[in-house]
Amino acid sequence: MNEPVLPEFPAPGERLASSHANADTLTLLARRRSTTAVALAEPGPSPDQVEQLIGIAGRVPDHGKLAPWRFVVFEGEARGSFGQVLAKVFSANNPKATPDQVEAEAGRFNRAPLVIAVISNVIENHKIPEWEQVLSAGAACQNMLIAASAMGFGAQWLTEWYAYDPYVKDALGLRSGERIAGFVYVGTAPDEPVERTRPKPHIGRWKA
């Protein structure tokens, strides 16, 4: 894969366009489709692309300029290392689990070349409501999915059981007010995903 030239981020104080009319962007948004993590393969993003993904993830609405999110990157051997943590916790929670089930948990993060944990880092007792801070972390996940697609990669945003397990959270060093917004899996999709049936959006119109 030929790595595209990555755009530069604006400098603080730089004047930016108020809009970016771009038919390609609209097409991407209209046709973006997640690729299941198990279907992702090498190659994954380069170090520069990973940095760009995270930078774009942070360019979301952020009331109060709190940056209520942080990121943990899993690449290479780190994926298997963290998989051993998952396997240990899974075994403790499920003493009747079979060796195959434990092995499957150990391989969770090996499903894709890159996994990025998006941590919702809520600042408690702040004038900005916690809900708005949580929504900002969700927007960071979505920005990352869109950026990955624009770079030519497949991606999937998952939580699964380990996003909610207290022992896994401890292993990741989560502090008070922090939750896992999701794990974003990124890699090359060998096949094109098939569009699923989507519910029709409910649209209400206020009548004056």
Short mmCIF file of C-alpha atoms in Angstrom, two decimals, residues 2-130:
data_model
loop_
_atom_site.label_atom_id
_atom_site.label_comp_id
_atom_site.label_asym_id
_atom_site.label_seq_id
_atom_site.Cartn_x
_atom_site.Cartn_y
_atom_site.Cartn_z
CA ASN A 2 1.39 3.39 -0.95
CA GLU A 3 1.14 5.59 2.09
CA PRO A 4 -0.60 8.88 1.22
CA VAL A 5 0.87 12.21 2.17
CA LEU A 6 -0.58 13.10 5.55
CA PRO A 7 -1.98 16.59 6.03
CA GLU A 8 -0.49 18.91 8.61
CA PHE A 9 -2.51 19.96 11.62
CA PRO A 10 -3.16 23.70 11.97
CA ALA A 11 -1.12 25.79 14.37
CA PRO A 12 -2.85 27.46 17.34
CA GLY A 13 -4.30 30.79 16.25
CA GLU A 14 -4.30 29.87 12.56
CA ARG A 15 -7.45 30.87 10.70
CA LEU A 16 -9.35 27.88 9.31
CA ALA A 17 -12.01 27.54 6.65
CA SER A 18 -15.52 27.56 8.08
CA SER A 19 -16.51 24.74 5.70
CA HIS A 20 -14.85 22.22 3.39
CA ALA A 21 -17.13 21.45 0.46
CA ASN A 22 -15.95 18.02 -0.65
CA ALA A 23 -18.00 15.41 -2.50
CA ASP A 24 -15.46 12.69 -1.68
CA THR A 25 -15.93 13.29 2.03
CA LEU A 26 -19.70 13.04 1.68
CA THR A 27 -19.28 9.80 -0.25
CA LEU A 28 -17.03 8.39 2.47
CA LEU A 29 -19.55 9.26 5.17
CA ALA A 30 -22.48 7.91 3.18
CA ARG A 31 -20.73 4.64 2.32
CA ARG A 32 -18.41 4.01 5.28
CA ARG A 33 -18.83 0.49 6.64
CA SER A 34 -17.09 -1.13 9.59
CA THR A 35 -14.98 -4.20 8.90
CA THR A 36 -15.15 -6.94 11.53
CA ALA A 37 -11.95 -7.13 13.56
CA VAL A 38 -11.44 -10.79 12.74
CA ALA A 39 -11.32 -9.90 9.02
CA LEU A 40 -8.51 -7.36 9.42
CA ALA A 41 -4.96 -8.23 8.42
CA GLU A 42 -1.52 -6.75 7.81
CA PRO A 43 -0.37 -4.24 6.90
CA GLY A 44 -1.53 -1.86 9.57
CA PRO A 45 -0.93 1.87 9.80
CA SER A 46 2.63 3.19 9.89
CA PRO A 47 3.85 5.09 12.99
CA ASP A 48 3.11 8.40 11.24
CA GLN A 49 -0.38 7.21 10.37
CA VAL A 50 -1.02 6.09 13.96
CA GLU A 51 -0.01 9.54 15.17
CA GLN A 52 -2.31 11.09 12.55
CA LEU A 53 -5.22 8.84 13.57
CA ILE A 54 -4.89 9.92 17.18
CA GLY A 55 -4.48 13.57 16.24
CA ILE A 56 -7.64 13.47 14.15
CA ALA A 57 -9.47 11.61 16.92
CA GLY A 58 -8.81 14.58 19.17
CA ARG A 59 -10.30 17.12 16.73
CA VAL A 60 -13.82 16.75 18.07
CA PRO A 61 -16.25 19.04 19.87
CA ASP A 62 -14.82 19.48 23.36
CA HIS A 63 -16.86 21.82 25.52
CA GLY A 64 -14.60 23.57 28.02
CA LYS A 65 -11.45 22.45 26.15
CA LEU A 66 -11.02 19.63 28.65
CA ALA A 67 -9.72 16.91 26.30
CA PRO A 68 -11.77 14.35 28.28
CA TRP A 69 -10.17 11.35 26.59
CA ARG A 70 -6.83 9.62 26.23
CA PHE A 71 -5.52 6.77 24.11
CA VAL A 72 -3.64 3.51 24.66
CA VAL A 73 -1.97 1.95 21.59
CA PHE A 74 -1.46 -1.80 21.18
CA GLU A 75 0.89 -2.92 18.40
CA GLY A 76 3.22 -5.84 17.77
CA GLU A 77 3.98 -7.99 20.79
CA ALA A 78 1.99 -5.69 23.08
CA ARG A 79 -1.20 -7.14 21.61
CA GLY A 80 -0.33 -10.67 22.73
CA SER A 81 0.95 -9.42 26.08
CA PHE A 82 -2.35 -7.73 26.81
CA GLY A 83 -4.13 -10.82 25.48
CA GLN A 84 -2.54 -12.80 28.33
CA VAL A 85 -4.11 -10.34 30.76
CA LEU A 86 -7.49 -10.92 29.14
CA ALA A 87 -7.04 -14.70 29.26
CA LYS A 88 -6.11 -14.61 32.96
CA VAL A 89 -9.10 -12.44 33.88
CA PHE A 90 -11.44 -14.51 31.71
CA SER A 91 -10.26 -17.74 33.35
CA ALA A 92 -10.80 -16.28 36.81
CA ASN A 93 -14.30 -15.13 35.88
CA ASN A 94 -15.15 -18.39 34.10
CA PRO A 95 -13.55 -21.31 35.99
CA LYS A 96 -15.33 -23.83 33.72
CA ALA A 97 -13.97 -22.26 30.52
CA THR A 98 -12.37 -24.64 28.05
CA PRO A 99 -8.74 -24.25 26.91
CA ASP A 100 -10.03 -23.20 23.47
CA GLN A 101 -12.14 -20.45 25.01
CA VAL A 102 -9.20 -19.16 27.05
CA GLU A 103 -6.97 -19.24 23.97
CA ALA A 104 -9.56 -17.26 22.01
CA GLU A 105 -9.53 -14.56 24.68
CA ALA A 106 -5.73 -14.46 24.60
CA GLY A 107 -5.90 -13.77 20.88
CA ARG A 108 -8.43 -10.92 21.04
CA PHE A 109 -5.96 -8.17 20.19
CA ASN A 110 -4.17 -10.23 17.56
CA ARG A 111 -7.23 -9.95 15.32
CA ALA A 112 -5.89 -6.70 13.85
CA PRO A 113 -2.42 -5.15 13.42
CA LEU A 114 -3.42 -2.12 15.49
CA VAL A 115 -5.76 -1.67 18.43
CA ILE A 116 -6.32 1.70 20.06
CA ALA A 117 -8.18 1.98 23.35
CA VAL A 118 -10.12 5.22 23.68
CA ILE A 119 -10.44 6.11 27.35
CA SER A 120 -13.21 8.47 28.44
CA ASN A 121 -11.42 10.65 30.97
CA VAL A 122 -14.25 12.55 32.65
CA ILE A 123 -13.35 15.46 34.89
CA GLU A 124 -15.74 15.08 37.80
CA ASN A 125 -17.56 17.93 39.52
CA HIS A 126 -16.87 20.28 36.62
CA LYS A 127 -19.19 22.91 35.14
CA ILE A 128 -19.17 20.95 31.86
CA PRO A 129 -21.67 18.10 32.39
CA GLU A 130 -20.17 14.61 32.49
#
